[in-house]
Amino acid sequence: SLIEQSDYVGKDFPEEARRMHYQEVPERSIIGEATVQEAKALLDEGIDLIPLPQAVRAKGTLQ
């Protein structure tokens, strides 16, 4: 699945999403953590994201 093929970036998710959006690094599927405020800021910048349940995000495991 797409989630299983994503790179886990943990709490660096907002920074890494911005780096991809502004073409500082190649685009890829990432999964990680962001606060509500960080997620809103990303959306305001035009960066798409999909919230996932905590069980999917926990410690980088996708089980």
PDB file of N, CA and C in Angstrom:
ATOM      1  N   SER A   1       0.834  -1.189   0.000  1.00  0.00           N
ATOM      2  CA  SER A   1       0.000   0.000   0.000  1.00  0.00           C
ATOM      3  C   SER A   1       0.879   1.254   0.000  1.00  0.00           C
ATOM      4  N   LEU A   2       0.260   2.359  -0.282  1.00  0.00           N
ATOM      5  CA  LEU A   2       0.984   3.629  -0.309  1.00  0.00           C
ATOM      6  C   LEU A   2       1.605   3.938   1.052  1.00  0.00           C
ATOM      7  N   ILE A   3       0.888   3.657   2.122  1.00  0.00           N
ATOM      8  CA  ILE A   3       1.411   3.930   3.466  1.00  0.00           C
ATOM      9  C   ILE A   3       2.661   3.101   3.723  1.00  0.00           C
ATOM     10  N   GLU A   4       2.640   1.843   3.357  1.00  0.00           N
ATOM     11  CA  GLU A   4       3.794   0.975   3.589  1.00  0.00           C
ATOM     12  C   GLU A   4       5.005   1.404   2.776  1.00  0.00           C
ATOM     13  N   GLN A   5       4.783   2.085   1.666  1.00  0.00           N
ATOM     14  CA  GLN A   5       5.882   2.531   0.813  1.00  0.00           C
ATOM     15  C   GLN A   5       6.345   3.949   1.149  1.00  0.00           C
ATOM     16  N   SER A   6       5.746   4.564   2.164  1.00  0.00           N
ATOM     17  CA  SER A   6       6.100   5.930   2.548  1.00  0.00           C
ATOM     18  C   SER A   6       7.291   5.938   3.493  1.00  0.00           C
ATOM     19  N   ASP A   7       8.081   6.998   3.421  1.00  0.00           N
ATOM     20  CA  ASP A   7       9.199   7.183   4.346  1.00  0.00           C
ATOM     21  C   ASP A   7       8.687   7.827   5.624  1.00  0.00           C
ATOM     22  N   TYR A   8       9.002   7.217   6.771  1.00  0.00           N
ATOM     23  CA  TYR A   8       8.602   7.782   8.055  1.00  0.00           C
ATOM     24  C   TYR A   8       9.591   8.875   8.436  1.00  0.00           C
ATOM     25  N   VAL A   9       9.092  10.102   8.606  1.00  0.00           N
ATOM     26  CA  VAL A   9       9.957  11.232   8.956  1.00  0.00           C
ATOM     27  C   VAL A   9       9.658  11.779  10.348  1.00  0.00           C
ATOM     28  N   GLY A  10       8.730  11.144  11.058  1.00  0.00           N
ATOM     29  CA  GLY A  10       8.432  11.529  12.433  1.00  0.00           C
ATOM     30  C   GLY A  10       8.024  12.984  12.582  1.00  0.00           C
ATOM     31  N   LYS A  11       8.581  13.628  13.602  1.00  0.00           N
ATOM     32  CA  LYS A  11       8.235  15.015  13.903  1.00  0.00           C
ATOM     33  C   LYS A  11       8.806  16.000  12.886  1.00  0.00           C
ATOM     34  N   ASP A  12       9.638  15.520  11.976  1.00  0.00           N
ATOM     35  CA  ASP A  12      10.174  16.377  10.908  1.00  0.00           C
ATOM     36  C   ASP A  12       9.199  16.516   9.739  1.00  0.00           C
ATOM     37  N   PHE A  13       7.995  15.965   9.891  1.00  0.00           N
ATOM     38  CA  PHE A  13       7.035  15.978   8.790  1.00  0.00           C
ATOM     39  C   PHE A  13       6.784  17.370   8.218  1.00  0.00           C
ATOM     40  N   PRO A  14       6.465  18.385   9.046  1.00  0.00           N
ATOM     41  CA  PRO A  14       6.197  19.710   8.460  1.00  0.00           C
ATOM     42  C   PRO A  14       7.388  20.255   7.661  1.00  0.00           C
ATOM     43  N   GLU A  15       8.576  20.129   8.220  1.00  0.00           N
ATOM     44  CA  GLU A  15       9.776  20.630   7.538  1.00  0.00           C
ATOM     45  C   GLU A  15      10.023  19.877   6.230  1.00  0.00           C
ATOM     46  N   GLU A  16       9.885  18.566   6.271  1.00  0.00           N
ATOM     47  CA  GLU A  16      10.145  17.760   5.072  1.00  0.00           C
ATOM     48  C   GLU A  16       9.077  18.010   4.002  1.00  0.00           C
ATOM     49  N   ALA A  17       7.823  18.179   4.415  1.00  0.00           N
ATOM     50  CA  ALA A  17       6.756  18.483   3.458  1.00  0.00           C
ATOM     51  C   ALA A  17       7.032  19.820   2.766  1.00  0.00           C
ATOM     52  N   ARG A  18       7.491  20.804   3.533  1.00  0.00           N
ATOM     53  CA  ARG A  18       7.839  22.106   2.935  1.00  0.00           C
ATOM     54  C   ARG A  18       9.016  21.975   1.972  1.00  0.00           C
ATOM     55  N   ARG A  19      10.024  21.222   2.358  1.00  0.00           N
ATOM     56  CA  ARG A  19      11.197  21.054   1.491  1.00  0.00           C
ATOM     57  C   ARG A  19      10.792  20.448   0.148  1.00  0.00           C
ATOM     58  N   MET A  20       9.865  19.489   0.178  1.00  0.00           N
ATOM     59  CA  MET A  20       9.390  18.893  -1.072  1.00  0.00           C
ATOM     60  C   MET A  20       8.540  19.889  -1.854  1.00  0.00           C
ATOM     61  N   HIS A  21       7.658  20.593  -1.153  1.00  0.00           N
ATOM     62  CA  HIS A  21       6.770  21.553  -1.813  1.00  0.00           C
ATOM     63  C   HIS A  21       7.557  22.644  -2.533  1.00  0.00           C
ATOM     64  N   TYR A  22       8.616  23.102  -1.901  1.00  0.00           N
ATOM     65  CA  TYR A  22       9.434  24.170  -2.491  1.00  0.00           C
ATOM     66  C   TYR A  22      10.593  23.619  -3.328  1.00  0.00           C
ATOM     67  N   GLN A  23      10.505  22.347  -3.663  1.00  0.00           N
ATOM     68  CA  GLN A  23      11.432  21.663  -4.577  1.00  0.00           C
ATOM     69  C   GLN A  23      12.890  21.721  -4.120  1.00  0.00           C
ATOM     70  N   GLU A  24      13.093  21.676  -2.802  1.00  0.00           N
ATOM     71  CA  GLU A  24      14.447  21.613  -2.253  1.00  0.00           C
ATOM     72  C   GLU A  24      14.962  20.176  -2.230  1.00  0.00           C
ATOM     73  N   VAL A  25      14.030  19.229  -2.209  1.00  0.00           N
ATOM     74  CA  VAL A  25      14.351  17.798  -2.259  1.00  0.00           C
ATOM     75  C   VAL A  25      13.335  17.132  -3.184  1.00  0.00           C
ATOM     76  N   PRO A  26      13.661  15.963  -3.745  1.00  0.00           N
ATOM     77  CA  PRO A  26      12.707  15.266  -4.622  1.00  0.00           C
ATOM     78  C   PRO A  26      11.436  14.873  -3.866  1.00  0.00           C
ATOM     79  N   GLU A  27      10.310  14.907  -4.568  1.00  0.00           N
ATOM     80  CA  GLU A  27       9.047  14.484  -3.966  1.00  0.00           C
ATOM     81  C   GLU A  27       9.048  12.985  -3.738  1.00  0.00           C
ATOM     82  N   ARG A  28       8.417  12.583  -2.647  1.00  0.00           N
ATOM     83  CA  ARG A  28       8.216  11.179  -2.323  1.00  0.00           C
ATOM     84  C   ARG A  28       7.075  11.109  -1.320  1.00  0.00           C
ATOM     85  N   SER A  29       6.565   9.947  -1.073  1.00  0.00           N
ATOM     86  CA  SER A  29       5.516   9.772  -0.072  1.00  0.00           C
ATOM     87  C   SER A  29       6.163   9.750   1.301  1.00  0.00           C
ATOM     88  N   ILE A  30       5.644  10.593   2.199  1.00  0.00           N
ATOM     89  CA  ILE A  30       6.166  10.613   3.560  1.00  0.00           C
ATOM     90  C   ILE A  30       5.021  10.451   4.544  1.00  0.00           C
ATOM     91  N   ILE A  31       5.362   9.991   5.716  1.00  0.00           N
ATOM     92  CA  ILE A  31       4.412   9.863   6.811  1.00  0.00           C
ATOM     93  C   ILE A  31       5.129  10.359   8.058  1.00  0.00           C
ATOM     94  N   GLY A  32       4.395  11.053   8.916  1.00  0.00           N
ATOM     95  CA  GLY A  32       5.021  11.586  10.118  1.00  0.00           C
ATOM     96  C   GLY A  32       3.996  12.260  11.002  1.00  0.00           C
ATOM     97  N   GLU A  33       4.489  13.154  11.844  1.00  0.00           N
ATOM     98  CA  GLU A  33       3.643  13.785  12.846  1.00  0.00           C
ATOM     99  C   GLU A  33       3.670  15.297  12.695  1.00  0.00           C
ATOM    100  N   ALA A  34       2.516  15.914  12.946  1.00  0.00           N
ATOM    101  CA  ALA A  34       2.401  17.367  12.939  1.00  0.00           C
ATOM    102  C   ALA A  34       1.317  17.761  13.936  1.00  0.00           C
ATOM    103  N   THR A  35       1.517  18.895  14.588  1.00  0.00           N
ATOM    104  CA  THR A  35       0.474  19.414  15.464  1.00  0.00           C
ATOM    105  C   THR A  35      -0.645  19.978  14.599  1.00  0.00           C
ATOM    106  N   VAL A  36      -1.771  20.267  15.217  1.00  0.00           N
ATOM    107  CA  VAL A  36      -2.883  20.865  14.480  1.00  0.00           C
ATOM    108  C   VAL A  36      -2.439  22.189  13.867  1.00  0.00           C
ATOM    109  N   GLN A  37      -1.696  22.982  14.630  1.00  0.00           N
ATOM    110  CA  GLN A  37      -1.220  24.270  14.128  1.00  0.00           C
ATOM    111  C   GLN A  37      -0.274  24.086  12.943  1.00  0.00           C
ATOM    112  N   GLU A  38       0.623  23.108  13.026  1.00  0.00           N
ATOM    113  CA  GLU A  38       1.546  22.839  11.921  1.00  0.00           C
ATOM    114  C   GLU A  38       0.785  22.383  10.681  1.00  0.00           C
ATOM    115  N   ALA A  39      -0.206  21.524  10.876  1.00  0.00           N
ATOM    116  CA  ALA A  39      -1.001  21.035   9.747  1.00  0.00           C
ATOM    117  C   ALA A  39      -1.759  22.185   9.083  1.00  0.00           C
ATOM    118  N   LYS A  40      -2.346  23.070   9.886  1.00  0.00           N
ATOM    119  CA  LYS A  40      -3.059  24.222   9.326  1.00  0.00           C
ATOM    120  C   LYS A  40      -2.108  25.118   8.546  1.00  0.00           C
ATOM    121  N   ALA A  41      -0.908  25.336   9.068  1.00  0.00           N
ATOM    122  CA  ALA A  41       0.076  26.170   8.375  1.00  0.00           C
ATOM    123  C   ALA A  41       0.460  25.546   7.033  1.00  0.00           C
ATOM    124  N   LEU A  42       0.642  24.229   7.011  1.00  0.00           N
ATOM    125  CA  LEU A  42       0.961  23.555   5.750  1.00  0.00           C
ATOM    126  C   LEU A  42      -0.167  23.749   4.738  1.00  0.00           C
ATOM    127  N   LEU A  43      -1.395  23.568   5.182  1.00  0.00           N
ATOM    128  CA  LEU A  43      -2.540  23.745   4.289  1.00  0.00           C
ATOM    129  C   LEU A  43      -2.616  25.185   3.783  1.00  0.00           C
ATOM    130  N   ASP A  44      -2.351  26.153   4.663  1.00  0.00           N
ATOM    131  CA  ASP A  44      -2.358  27.568   4.262  1.00  0.00           C
ATOM    132  C   ASP A  44      -1.306  27.855   3.195  1.00  0.00           C
ATOM    133  N   GLU A  45      -0.218  27.089   3.210  1.00  0.00           N
ATOM    134  CA  GLU A  45       0.855  27.257   2.222  1.00  0.00           C
ATOM    135  C   GLU A  45       0.565  26.498   0.926  1.00  0.00           C
ATOM    136  N   GLY A  46      -0.569  25.809   0.893  1.00  0.00           N
ATOM    137  CA  GLY A  46      -0.928  25.057  -0.305  1.00  0.00           C
ATOM    138  C   GLY A  46      -0.336  23.664  -0.348  1.00  0.00           C
ATOM    139  N   ILE A  47       0.092  23.165   0.801  1.00  0.00           N
ATOM    140  CA  ILE A  47       0.694  21.837   0.889  1.00  0.00           C
ATOM    141  C   ILE A  47      -0.389  20.850   1.330  1.00  0.00           C
ATOM    142  N   ASP A  48      -0.700  19.889   0.478  1.00  0.00           N
ATOM    143  CA  ASP A  48      -1.733  18.904   0.788  1.00  0.00           C
ATOM    144  C   ASP A  48      -1.223  17.872   1.783  1.00  0.00           C
ATOM    145  N   LEU A  49      -2.126  17.431   2.648  1.00  0.00           N
ATOM    146  CA  LEU A  49      -1.808  16.359   3.587  1.00  0.00           C
ATOM    147  C   LEU A  49      -3.074  15.598   3.910  1.00  0.00           C
ATOM    148  N   ILE A  50      -2.889  14.400   4.415  1.00  0.00           N
ATOM    149  CA  ILE A  50      -4.019  13.561   4.803  1.00  0.00           C
ATOM    150  C   ILE A  50      -3.791  13.104   6.235  1.00  0.00           C
ATOM    151  N   PRO A  51      -4.665  13.503   7.175  1.00  0.00           N
ATOM    152  CA  PRO A  51      -4.533  13.024   8.558  1.00  0.00           C
ATOM    153  C   PRO A  51      -4.757  11.511   8.616  1.00  0.00           C
ATOM    154  N   LEU A  52      -3.963  10.845   9.436  1.00  0.00           N
ATOM    155  CA  LEU A  52      -4.089   9.398   9.617  1.00  0.00           C
ATOM    156  C   LEU A  52      -4.355   9.086  11.083  1.00  0.00           C
ATOM    157  N   PRO A  53      -5.003   7.960  11.367  1.00  0.00           N
ATOM    158  CA  PRO A  53      -5.228   7.563  12.759  1.00  0.00           C
ATOM    159  C   PRO A  53      -3.905   7.349  13.492  1.00  0.00           C
ATOM    160  N   GLN A  54      -3.909   7.580  14.783  1.00  0.00           N
ATOM    161  CA  GLN A  54      -2.707   7.428  15.607  1.00  0.00           C
ATOM    162  C   GLN A  54      -2.086   6.046  15.465  1.00  0.00           C
ATOM    163  N   ALA A  55      -2.878   5.003  15.346  1.00  0.00           N
ATOM    164  CA  ALA A  55      -2.344   3.639  15.246  1.00  0.00           C
ATOM    165  C   ALA A  55      -1.432   3.478  14.041  1.00  0.00           C
ATOM    166  N   VAL A  56      -1.697   4.190  12.974  1.00  0.00           N
ATOM    167  CA  VAL A  56      -0.878   4.097  11.768  1.00  0.00           C
ATOM    168  C   VAL A  56       0.440   4.830  11.967  1.00  0.00           C
ATOM    169  N   ARG A  57       0.416   5.906  12.747  1.00  0.00           N
ATOM    170  CA  ARG A  57       1.590   6.755  12.919  1.00  0.00           C
ATOM    171  C   ARG A  57       2.533   6.285  14.025  1.00  0.00           C
ATOM    172  N   ALA A  58       2.053   5.518  14.958  1.00  0.00           N
ATOM    173  CA  ALA A  58       2.805   5.192  16.168  1.00  0.00           C
ATOM    174  C   ALA A  58       4.185   4.624  15.880  1.00  0.00           C
ATOM    175  N   LYS A  59       5.188   5.309  16.341  1.00  0.00           N
ATOM    176  CA  LYS A  59       6.582   4.861  16.307  1.00  0.00           C
ATOM    177  C   LYS A  59       7.048   4.406  14.931  1.00  0.00           C
ATOM    178  N   GLY A  60       6.450   4.957  13.904  1.00  0.00           N
ATOM    179  CA  GLY A  60       6.898   4.624  12.561  1.00  0.00           C
ATOM    180  C   GLY A  60       6.470   3.257  12.074  1.00  0.00           C
ATOM    181  N   THR A  61       5.683   2.570  12.857  1.00  0.00           N
ATOM    182  CA  THR A  61       5.220   1.260  12.419  1.00  0.00           C
ATOM    183  C   THR A  61       3.919   1.423  11.665  1.00  0.00           C
ATOM    184  N   LEU A  62       3.686   0.565  10.767  1.00  0.00           N
ATOM    185  CA  LEU A  62       2.467   0.636   9.979  1.00  0.00           C
ATOM    186  C   LEU A  62       1.637  -0.616  10.179  1.00  0.00           C
ATOM    187  N   GLN A  63       1.663  -1.150  11.378  1.00  0.00           N
ATOM    188  CA  GLN A  63       0.924  -2.373  11.668  1.00  0.00           C
ATOM    189  C   GLN A  63      -0.351  -2.057  12.409  1.00  0.00           C
TER     190      GLN A  63
END
